[in-house]
């Protein structure tokens, strides 16, 4: 059987290529029109019951599951990740809809005890208004549902801006959200390609938009924050990381290898929590480097639609160029390339492929110490003591994900508490689950997505202060 293409979609209507505003498909990216539609829809949507919103979210979840094969195919074709990973992302993305359906009904205010016995204070949580949701190209489904699921559960309406590289998965979600019953104007999608900065600025400056959630680079996050300052929008920013992956000498090698493959090779290394600096304790360094390299040699690289392919192409040509730059820089600082190191075309395929690469003897002076290598490149740094590795891991401006591999419980607690990050994985290479409050500290941004906390990003608190004296 040949490789699947768009003509193999069971539901052809899931493939859309125009923006979606007020339940209509439109050519131009019109932020004002989309914000107006969302603002009008908000007037009635905010009055719907949490139970009703939960029903719509569950229906949307069911539709994602029912159409998982089609959604995965669209995702693989536009992003390049393997079909197995794409299917995983569909399920991961859908899980946010299910999760926030539950949270919609569990979210409420409180009665606050007062010092003055003649008074009472109660708080209520109310939806903040229209939310602008700016999603990246590396998870074109899950980053939409993680934001929109929380926004809709809270009673907010949305203007969604998918990345210019990956609009199709988002548009398919708009089809399903409409089918699930969300009222007209709740979910609007504006598309961009060359005009991304103008559209971003218009979203930031719109007075009708009260909240902005962005996942992407720290550079763009800072720009958006400055553009939102004029209207003091509430912001959630999930920005770049530089995740340390620390293998202590008491670790089980198989656990470390398995976790490292997941943390490094998921989405061909293009995740914001990818294991960037892999610190390995002296005593275990050589054994780990060898076991990991042997495992990586078995990973098949190729077209994501082919059976058995584990590492797909990179999404951009410039991602390959940047990774090659990082490899050359590491070599100039004394690193050895013990596997890969080159761009290549497996089976003469077109596409942006990089050989899975292992670098040893990494120097602190290498660029990868400070920059994210958004690619399947493993950079192994050596360390001797816990103090030393903590000092090194915390000496960067960002703090999103991190991973520790150890069998020593007291050490696990000490290190997890000392790391300056938003999330710590212990003996695991994945931090992604709808229940997890996902987000960072320092220049990795603020706010949390998913988890019990995710819905609060779209709510504001009002207190009612009462005199109850008779
Ligand atoms: C990201 O890379 O931005 C998110 C990854 C995840 O949710 O697992």
Short mmCIF file of C-alpha atoms and ligand atoms in Angstrom, two decimals:
data_model
loop_
_atom_site.label_atom_id
_atom_site.label_comp_id
_atom_site.label_asym_id
_atom_site.label_seq_id
_atom_site.Cartn_x
_atom_site.Cartn_y
_atom_site.Cartn_z
CA UNK A 1 0.00 0.00 0.00
CA UNK A 2 1.30 3.50 -0.90
CA UNK A 3 1.80 6.28 1.59
CA UNK A 4 -1.39 8.08 2.58
CA UNK A 5 -2.20 11.52 1.20
CA UNK A 6 -5.00 14.05 1.72
CA UNK A 7 -7.19 12.17 -0.75
CA UNK A 8 -7.27 9.32 1.79
CA UNK A 9 -9.08 11.43 4.40
CA UNK A 10 -12.36 9.80 5.44
CA UNK A 11 -13.84 13.19 6.10
CA UNK A 12 -12.80 15.56 3.33
CA UNK A 13 -14.39 18.53 5.12
CA UNK A 14 -11.69 18.35 7.80
CA UNK A 15 -9.28 19.79 5.26
CA UNK A 16 -9.90 23.54 5.21
CA UNK A 17 -7.55 26.27 4.06
CA UNK A 18 -9.29 29.55 4.87
CA UNK A 19 -9.65 31.47 8.12
CA UNK A 20 -12.78 30.87 10.20
CA UNK A 21 -14.63 33.91 11.52
CA UNK A 22 -18.12 33.95 13.00
CA UNK A 23 -18.74 30.43 11.64
CA UNK A 24 -17.73 31.38 8.10
CA UNK A 25 -14.64 30.48 6.08
CA UNK A 26 -12.79 33.63 4.99
CA UNK A 27 -9.76 34.48 2.89
CA UNK A 28 -8.09 37.39 4.65
CA UNK A 29 -6.65 37.51 8.18
CA UNK A 30 -8.94 40.10 9.68
CA UNK A 31 -8.18 40.47 13.37
CA UNK A 32 -10.77 43.23 13.95
CA UNK A 33 -13.54 41.18 12.40
CA UNK A 34 -12.55 38.09 14.39
CA UNK A 35 -12.29 40.06 17.65
CA UNK A 36 -15.73 41.63 17.00
CA UNK A 37 -17.27 38.19 16.37
CA UNK A 38 -15.70 36.76 19.53
CA UNK A 39 -16.74 39.81 21.54
CA UNK A 40 -20.36 39.54 20.37
CA UNK A 41 -20.41 35.79 21.07
CA UNK A 42 -18.95 36.39 24.53
CA UNK A 43 -22.01 38.40 25.62
CA UNK A 44 -24.16 35.27 25.59
CA UNK A 45 -21.48 32.58 25.97
CA UNK A 46 -20.44 33.92 29.39
CA UNK A 47 -23.98 33.29 30.61
CA UNK A 48 -24.04 29.61 29.62
CA UNK A 49 -23.80 27.11 32.46
CA UNK A 50 -20.55 25.32 33.16
CA UNK A 51 -22.44 22.06 32.65
CA UNK A 52 -23.48 23.08 29.15
CA UNK A 53 -19.92 24.10 28.29
CA UNK A 54 -18.66 20.78 29.65
CA UNK A 55 -21.10 18.96 27.33
CA UNK A 56 -19.79 20.84 24.30
CA UNK A 57 -16.20 20.11 25.33
CA UNK A 58 -16.95 16.40 25.76
CA UNK A 59 -18.64 16.27 22.38
CA UNK A 60 -15.57 17.96 20.83
CA UNK A 61 -13.38 15.38 22.60
CA UNK A 62 -15.52 12.52 21.20
CA UNK A 63 -15.24 13.96 17.68
CA UNK A 64 -11.43 14.15 17.97
CA UNK A 65 -11.32 10.49 18.98
CA UNK A 66 -13.74 9.47 16.21
CA UNK A 67 -11.65 11.30 13.60
CA UNK A 68 -8.23 10.57 15.09
CA UNK A 69 -6.85 8.90 11.93
CA UNK A 70 -7.77 11.83 9.71
CA UNK A 71 -6.46 14.40 12.19
CA UNK A 72 -3.19 12.49 12.53
CA UNK A 73 -2.74 12.33 8.77
CA UNK A 74 -3.28 16.09 8.36
CA UNK A 75 -0.81 16.69 11.20
CA UNK A 76 1.89 14.44 9.72
CA UNK A 77 1.50 16.04 6.31
CA UNK A 78 1.86 19.59 7.59
CA UNK A 79 4.40 19.13 10.40
CA UNK A 80 6.40 16.06 9.41
CA UNK A 81 6.13 14.15 12.71
CA UNK A 82 5.54 10.42 12.35
CA UNK A 83 1.99 9.09 12.11
CA UNK A 84 2.42 7.28 15.43
CA UNK A 85 3.46 10.52 17.11
CA UNK A 86 0.71 12.44 15.35
CA UNK A 87 -1.87 9.95 16.65
CA UNK A 88 -0.33 10.42 20.09
CA UNK A 89 -0.73 14.17 19.76
CA UNK A 90 -4.37 13.83 18.70
CA UNK A 91 -5.06 11.82 21.87
CA UNK A 92 -2.97 14.19 24.01
CA UNK A 93 -4.73 17.19 22.47
CA UNK A 94 -8.17 15.65 22.96
CA UNK A 95 -7.37 14.86 26.60
CA UNK A 96 -7.34 18.61 27.37
CA UNK A 97 -10.96 18.87 26.20
CA UNK A 98 -11.96 16.01 28.46
CA UNK A 99 -9.94 17.43 31.37
CA UNK A 100 -11.33 20.96 31.09
CA UNK A 101 -14.88 19.61 30.69
CA UNK A 102 -14.36 18.31 34.23
CA UNK A 103 -12.68 21.50 35.47
CA UNK A 104 -15.50 23.70 34.10
CA UNK A 105 -17.84 22.38 36.75
CA UNK A 106 -15.31 22.13 39.56
CA UNK A 107 -14.23 25.79 39.36
CA UNK A 108 -15.87 28.18 41.79
CA UNK A 109 -15.32 30.97 44.32
CA UNK A 110 -15.24 30.79 48.12
CA UNK A 111 -16.68 32.15 51.32
CA UNK A 112 -13.96 34.00 53.22
CA UNK A 113 -14.16 34.23 57.02
CA UNK A 114 -14.04 37.91 58.10
CA UNK A 115 -12.59 39.54 61.24
CA UNK A 116 -15.77 41.60 61.61
CA UNK A 117 -18.57 39.18 62.49
CA UNK A 118 -21.13 41.44 60.86
CA UNK A 119 -19.54 41.05 57.49
CA UNK A 120 -19.18 38.31 54.88
CA UNK A 121 -17.04 38.11 51.77
CA UNK A 122 -17.72 35.74 48.95
CA UNK A 123 -15.76 35.52 45.73
CA UNK A 124 -16.89 34.47 42.30
CA UNK A 125 -14.78 33.57 39.30
CA UNK A 126 -15.88 35.12 36.03
CA UNK A 127 -14.59 34.65 32.47
CA UNK A 128 -12.16 37.38 31.53
CA UNK A 129 -13.49 37.97 27.99
CA UNK A 130 -12.16 37.32 24.51
CA UNK A 131 -8.87 35.39 24.55
CA UNK A 132 -6.24 35.48 21.80
CA UNK A 133 -4.60 32.05 21.55
CA UNK A 134 -1.28 31.96 19.69
CA UNK A 135 -0.06 28.44 19.03
CA UNK A 136 3.28 27.07 17.75
CA UNK A 137 4.00 24.75 14.83
CA UNK A 138 5.55 21.92 16.87
CA UNK A 139 2.25 20.77 18.47
CA UNK A 140 -0.39 22.19 16.10
CA UNK A 141 -3.31 20.34 17.78
CA UNK A 142 -2.42 19.97 21.45
CA UNK A 143 -1.38 23.59 21.94
CA UNK A 144 -4.73 24.73 20.49
CA UNK A 145 -6.89 22.42 22.61
CA UNK A 146 -4.80 23.07 25.75
CA UNK A 147 -5.60 26.78 25.40
CA UNK A 148 -9.09 26.68 23.86
CA UNK A 149 -10.28 23.89 26.20
CA UNK A 150 -9.42 26.03 29.23
CA UNK A 151 -10.80 29.24 27.67
CA UNK A 152 -14.15 27.69 26.71
CA UNK A 153 -14.50 25.89 30.03
CA UNK A 154 -14.08 29.26 31.76
CA UNK A 155 -16.70 30.88 29.51
CA UNK A 156 -14.31 32.89 27.31
CA UNK A 157 -14.52 33.07 23.54
CA UNK A 158 -11.41 32.96 21.36
CA UNK A 159 -9.48 34.27 18.39
CA UNK A 160 -6.98 31.56 17.57
CA UNK A 161 -3.82 32.18 15.55
CA UNK A 162 -2.08 28.95 14.55
CA UNK A 163 1.52 29.11 13.33
CA UNK A 164 1.83 30.04 9.65
CA UNK A 165 3.54 26.69 8.96
CA UNK A 166 0.76 24.56 10.45
CA UNK A 167 -2.73 26.06 10.02
CA UNK A 168 -4.48 22.91 8.79
CA UNK A 169 -4.70 21.03 12.08
CA UNK A 170 -6.15 24.09 13.76
CA UNK A 171 -8.75 24.56 11.01
CA UNK A 172 -9.78 20.90 11.36
CA UNK A 173 -10.30 21.60 15.07
CA UNK A 174 -12.51 24.57 14.19
CA UNK A 175 -14.68 22.23 12.07
CA UNK A 176 -15.04 19.84 15.00
CA UNK A 177 -15.67 22.55 17.62
CA UNK A 178 -18.50 23.90 15.48
CA UNK A 179 -19.90 20.39 15.03
CA UNK A 180 -19.69 19.85 18.79
CA UNK A 181 -22.18 22.69 19.18
CA UNK A 182 -20.12 25.69 20.31
CA UNK A 183 -22.17 28.77 19.41
CA UNK A 184 -21.32 31.00 16.47
CA UNK A 185 -18.34 33.27 17.07
CA UNK A 186 -16.89 31.26 19.99
CA UNK A 187 -13.93 29.93 18.03
CA UNK A 188 -12.46 32.16 15.34
CA UNK A 189 -9.25 31.35 13.47
CA UNK A 190 -7.06 33.95 11.78
CA UNK A 191 -4.31 32.75 9.48
CA UNK A 192 -0.90 34.29 8.86
CA UNK A 193 2.23 33.57 6.90
CA UNK A 194 4.26 36.62 5.92
CA UNK A 195 2.21 39.04 8.00
CA UNK A 196 2.69 37.29 11.34
CA UNK A 197 4.12 40.28 13.19
CA UNK A 198 1.30 42.61 12.03
CA UNK A 199 -1.36 40.10 13.09
CA UNK A 200 0.37 39.51 16.43
CA UNK A 201 0.53 43.22 17.11
CA UNK A 202 -3.13 43.74 16.13
CA UNK A 203 -4.16 40.97 18.57
CA UNK A 204 -2.07 42.56 21.34
CA UNK A 205 -3.48 46.02 20.73
CA UNK A 206 -7.15 45.10 20.29
CA UNK A 207 -9.24 46.58 23.09
CA UNK A 208 -11.82 43.83 22.62
CA UNK A 209 -9.29 41.13 23.53
CA UNK A 210 -8.69 40.82 27.27
CA UNK A 211 -6.34 37.86 27.48
CA UNK A 212 -3.46 36.53 25.40
CA UNK A 213 -1.87 33.11 25.66
CA UNK A 214 1.27 32.41 23.65
CA UNK A 215 3.52 29.39 23.23
CA UNK A 216 6.77 30.05 21.39
CA UNK A 217 10.16 31.67 21.72
CA UNK A 218 11.29 33.91 24.57
CA UNK A 219 12.18 36.62 22.04
CA UNK A 220 8.64 36.77 20.63
CA UNK A 221 7.11 36.37 24.11
CA UNK A 222 8.90 39.51 25.28
CA UNK A 223 7.76 41.41 22.20
CA UNK A 224 4.12 40.39 22.73
CA UNK A 225 4.31 41.31 26.42
CA UNK A 226 5.53 44.78 25.51
CA UNK A 227 2.78 45.16 22.90
CA UNK A 228 0.14 44.07 25.42
CA UNK A 229 1.32 46.62 27.97
CA UNK A 230 -0.85 49.38 26.50
CA UNK A 231 -4.06 47.46 27.23
CA UNK A 232 -2.67 45.55 30.26
CA UNK A 233 -3.95 42.23 28.96
CA UNK A 234 -3.66 39.23 31.20
CA UNK A 235 -0.89 37.06 29.74
CA UNK A 236 0.17 33.42 29.82
CA UNK A 237 3.54 32.82 28.20
CA UNK A 238 5.03 29.37 27.66
CA UNK A 239 8.41 30.23 26.18
CA UNK A 240 11.74 28.70 25.34
CA UNK A 241 13.52 26.25 27.61
CA UNK A 242 16.96 24.73 27.97
CA UNK A 243 16.08 21.54 29.82
CA UNK A 244 18.83 19.85 31.79
CA UNK A 245 18.65 16.05 31.73
CA UNK A 246 20.76 14.86 34.67
CA UNK A 247 21.92 11.25 34.92
CA UNK A 248 23.35 10.50 38.38
CA UNK A 249 25.75 7.62 38.87
CA UNK A 250 23.16 5.64 40.86
CA UNK A 251 20.76 5.64 37.86
CA UNK A 252 19.61 2.52 36.06
CA UNK A 253 21.15 2.80 32.61
CA UNK A 254 18.08 1.35 30.83
CA UNK A 255 15.80 3.87 32.56
CA UNK A 256 18.16 6.70 31.63
CA UNK A 257 18.38 5.61 27.98
CA UNK A 258 14.64 5.14 27.59
CA UNK A 259 13.85 8.50 29.20
CA UNK A 260 16.52 10.25 27.15
CA UNK A 261 15.19 8.86 23.86
CA UNK A 262 11.75 10.17 24.76
CA UNK A 263 12.95 13.56 26.01
CA UNK A 264 15.29 14.10 23.06
CA UNK A 265 13.70 12.44 20.03
CA UNK A 266 10.01 13.23 20.52
CA UNK A 267 8.96 15.35 17.54
CA UNK A 268 12.54 15.02 16.17
CA UNK A 269 13.84 17.08 19.10
CA UNK A 270 11.51 19.98 18.36
CA UNK A 271 9.83 20.41 21.74
CA UNK A 272 10.22 23.23 24.22
CA UNK A 273 11.13 20.68 26.91
CA UNK A 274 13.60 18.72 24.79
CA UNK A 275 16.62 17.43 26.76
CA UNK A 276 19.07 20.13 25.78
CA UNK A 277 22.02 19.78 28.13
CA UNK A 278 22.48 16.15 29.08
CA UNK A 279 24.66 16.08 32.21
CA UNK A 280 26.08 12.65 33.06
CA UNK A 281 28.00 11.90 36.24
CA UNK A 282 31.61 10.90 35.74
CA UNK A 283 31.39 7.26 36.83
CA UNK A 284 28.48 6.39 34.55
CA UNK A 285 29.37 8.69 31.62
CA UNK A 286 31.03 6.21 29.26
CA UNK A 287 28.56 3.39 29.90
CA UNK A 288 25.60 5.71 29.37
CA UNK A 289 27.09 7.30 26.22
CA UNK A 290 27.65 3.85 24.73
CA UNK A 291 24.23 2.42 25.61
CA UNK A 292 22.45 5.55 24.36
CA UNK A 293 24.41 5.61 21.10
CA UNK A 294 23.65 1.94 20.44
CA UNK A 295 19.96 2.62 20.96
CA UNK A 296 19.97 5.68 18.72
CA UNK A 297 21.60 3.68 15.92
CA UNK A 298 18.43 1.54 15.81
CA UNK A 299 16.07 4.51 15.28
CA UNK A 300 14.77 4.63 11.73
CA UNK A 301 14.75 8.07 10.10
CA UNK A 302 12.40 8.78 7.19
CA UNK A 303 8.99 9.81 5.95
CA UNK A 304 6.68 10.01 8.98
CA UNK A 305 4.00 8.05 7.14
CA UNK A 306 6.22 4.98 6.70
CA UNK A 307 5.89 2.08 9.15
CA UNK A 308 8.65 1.85 11.70
CA UNK A 309 9.97 5.39 11.20
CA UNK A 310 10.83 6.90 14.59
CA UNK A 311 12.47 10.19 13.57
CA UNK A 312 10.77 12.32 10.93
CA UNK A 313 12.09 15.37 9.12
CA UNK A 314 12.49 18.74 10.78
CA UNK A 315 9.77 21.26 10.06
CA UNK A 316 12.06 23.97 8.66
CA UNK A 317 15.16 24.07 6.50
CA UNK A 318 16.62 26.67 8.85
CA UNK A 319 16.26 24.23 11.78
CA UNK A 320 18.71 21.90 10.04
CA UNK A 321 21.11 24.78 9.36
CA UNK A 322 20.92 25.92 12.98
CA UNK A 323 21.61 22.40 14.27
CA UNK A 324 24.62 22.03 11.97
CA UNK A 325 25.84 25.38 13.33
CA UNK A 326 25.50 24.04 16.89
CA UNK A 327 27.37 20.85 15.99
CA UNK A 328 30.24 22.77 14.35
CA UNK A 329 30.44 25.15 17.29
CA UNK A 330 30.54 22.22 19.75
CA UNK A 331 33.37 20.63 17.73
CA UNK A 332 35.32 23.88 17.79
CA UNK A 333 35.12 23.69 21.60
CA UNK A 334 36.52 20.16 21.71
CA UNK A 335 33.40 17.96 21.39
CA UNK A 336 33.60 14.63 19.53
CA UNK A 337 30.84 13.58 17.14
CA UNK A 338 30.41 9.88 17.90
CA UNK A 339 27.27 9.47 15.78
CA UNK A 340 25.71 11.38 12.89
CA UNK A 341 26.45 15.08 12.58
CA UNK A 342 25.23 15.74 9.03
CA UNK A 343 22.16 16.74 7.07
CA UNK A 344 21.11 13.90 4.77
CA UNK A 345 18.32 12.55 2.55
CA UNK A 346 17.34 9.03 3.72
CA UNK A 347 16.39 6.92 0.68
CA UNK A 348 16.76 10.09 -1.41
CA UNK A 349 13.68 11.59 0.22
CA UNK A 350 13.10 15.29 -0.13
CA UNK A 351 12.83 17.08 3.20
CA UNK A 352 14.80 18.61 6.05
CA UNK A 353 16.51 15.60 7.60
CA UNK A 354 19.34 15.54 10.11
CA UNK A 355 21.17 12.39 11.15
CA UNK A 356 20.49 11.60 14.83
CA UNK A 357 23.64 12.95 16.39
CA UNK A 358 25.60 12.26 19.58
CA UNK A 359 28.22 14.71 20.83
CA UNK A 360 30.48 13.83 23.75
CA UNK A 361 32.97 15.89 25.79
CA UNK A 362 30.76 18.96 25.58
CA UNK A 363 32.30 22.16 26.87
CA UNK A 364 30.39 24.74 28.92
CA UNK A 365 31.59 27.25 26.34
CA UNK A 366 29.55 25.65 23.55
CA UNK A 367 26.51 27.55 22.26
CA UNK A 368 24.19 24.68 23.23
CA UNK A 369 24.90 25.49 26.88
CA UNK A 370 22.88 28.67 26.45
CA UNK A 371 20.74 27.99 23.35
CA UNK A 372 18.04 25.44 22.60
CA UNK A 373 19.05 22.82 20.02
CA UNK A 374 15.63 22.21 18.52
CA UNK A 375 16.86 19.07 16.74
CA UNK A 376 17.74 15.37 17.27
CA UNK A 377 21.16 16.25 18.64
CA UNK A 378 22.32 14.71 21.92
CA UNK A 379 24.92 16.83 23.74
CA UNK A 380 26.61 14.99 26.64
CA UNK A 381 28.24 17.07 29.37
CA UNK A 382 30.28 15.43 32.16
CA UNK A 383 29.96 16.40 35.84
CA UNK A 384 31.39 15.19 39.15
CA UNK A 385 29.20 16.37 42.04
CA UNK A 386 25.59 17.24 42.75
CA UNK A 387 26.60 20.80 43.76
CA UNK A 388 28.48 21.29 40.52
CA UNK A 389 25.61 20.11 38.32
CA UNK A 390 23.07 22.25 40.19
CA UNK A 391 25.20 25.32 39.77
CA UNK A 392 25.56 24.65 36.04
CA UNK A 393 21.91 23.83 35.40
CA UNK A 394 20.67 26.95 37.17
CA UNK A 395 23.14 29.28 35.48
CA UNK A 396 20.84 30.06 32.54
CA UNK A 397 18.14 32.70 32.05
CA UNK A 398 15.34 30.21 31.35
CA UNK A 399 13.68 27.47 33.40
CA UNK A 400 10.97 25.33 31.79
CA UNK A 401 11.46 21.56 31.97
CA UNK A 402 14.12 19.38 33.56
CA UNK A 403 14.76 15.67 34.07
CA UNK A 404 16.58 13.76 36.81
CA UNK A 405 17.52 10.11 36.59
CA UNK A 406 18.38 8.65 39.97
CA UNK A 407 17.43 5.77 42.28
CA UNK A 408 18.33 7.82 45.35
CA UNK A 409 15.18 9.34 46.93
CA UNK A 410 16.82 11.94 49.20
CA UNK A 411 18.89 13.13 46.23
CA UNK A 412 15.78 13.27 44.04
CA UNK A 413 14.07 15.59 46.55
CA UNK A 414 17.15 17.77 47.09
CA UNK A 415 17.73 18.26 43.38
CA UNK A 416 14.05 18.66 42.41
CA UNK A 417 13.65 21.38 45.02
CA UNK A 418 16.83 23.19 44.02
CA UNK A 419 16.28 23.28 40.24
CA UNK A 420 15.10 26.67 38.96
CA UNK A 421 12.45 25.36 36.57
CA UNK A 422 8.69 24.98 36.30
CA UNK A 423 8.68 21.19 35.89
CA UNK A 424 10.87 18.26 36.94
CA UNK A 425 10.61 14.78 35.46
CA UNK A 426 11.99 11.99 37.65
CA UNK A 427 13.03 8.77 35.89
CA UNK A 428 10.80 9.76 33.00
CA UNK A 429 11.32 11.57 29.71
CA UNK A 430 7.90 13.16 29.27
CA UNK A 431 6.17 15.99 31.14
CA UNK A 432 3.03 16.08 29.06
CA UNK A 433 -0.36 15.22 30.55
CA UNK A 434 -3.56 17.24 30.72
CA UNK A 435 -3.43 17.01 34.54
CA UNK A 436 0.03 18.61 34.73
CA UNK A 437 0.29 22.40 35.24
CA UNK A 438 2.66 22.97 32.34
CA UNK A 439 4.83 26.11 32.36
CA UNK A 440 8.07 27.72 33.37
CA UNK A 441 9.88 30.26 35.50
CA UNK A 442 12.47 32.97 34.74
CA UNK A 443 12.51 33.83 31.02
CA UNK A 444 10.55 30.70 30.17
CA UNK A 445 7.45 32.74 30.97
CA UNK A 446 4.58 32.68 33.42
CA UNK A 447 1.16 31.16 33.81
CA UNK A 448 0.28 27.47 33.66
CA UNK A 449 -1.52 25.46 31.00
CA UNK A 450 -3.39 22.26 31.77
CA UNK A 451 -3.87 21.03 35.31
CA UNK A 452 -6.33 22.50 37.80
CA UNK A 453 -4.52 25.84 37.38
CA UNK A 454 -4.99 26.10 33.59
CA UNK A 455 -8.57 27.37 33.76
CA UNK A 456 -7.67 30.17 36.21
CA UNK A 457 -5.66 31.86 33.46
CA UNK A 458 -9.01 32.69 31.80
CA UNK A 459 -10.90 33.79 34.91
CA UNK A 460 -10.95 36.88 37.07
CA UNK A 461 -12.03 37.08 40.68
CA UNK A 462 -14.78 39.36 41.91
CA UNK A 463 -15.42 39.72 45.62
CA UNK A 464 -18.78 40.60 47.13
CA UNK A 465 -18.40 42.28 50.50
CA UNK A 466 -21.56 42.22 52.62
CA UNK A 467 -22.83 43.77 55.79
CA UNK A 468 -25.03 41.07 57.33
CA UNK A 469 -25.88 42.84 60.59
CA UNK A 470 -29.61 42.75 61.22
C1 LIG B 1 5.88 22.41 23.63
O1 LIG B 1 6.88 21.91 23.12
O2 LIG B 1 5.64 23.61 23.48
C2 LIG B 1 4.89 21.62 24.45
C3 LIG B 1 5.25 20.22 24.63
C4 LIG B 1 4.22 19.42 25.40
O3 LIG B 1 3.13 19.87 25.75
O4 LIG B 1 4.52 18.29 25.64
#
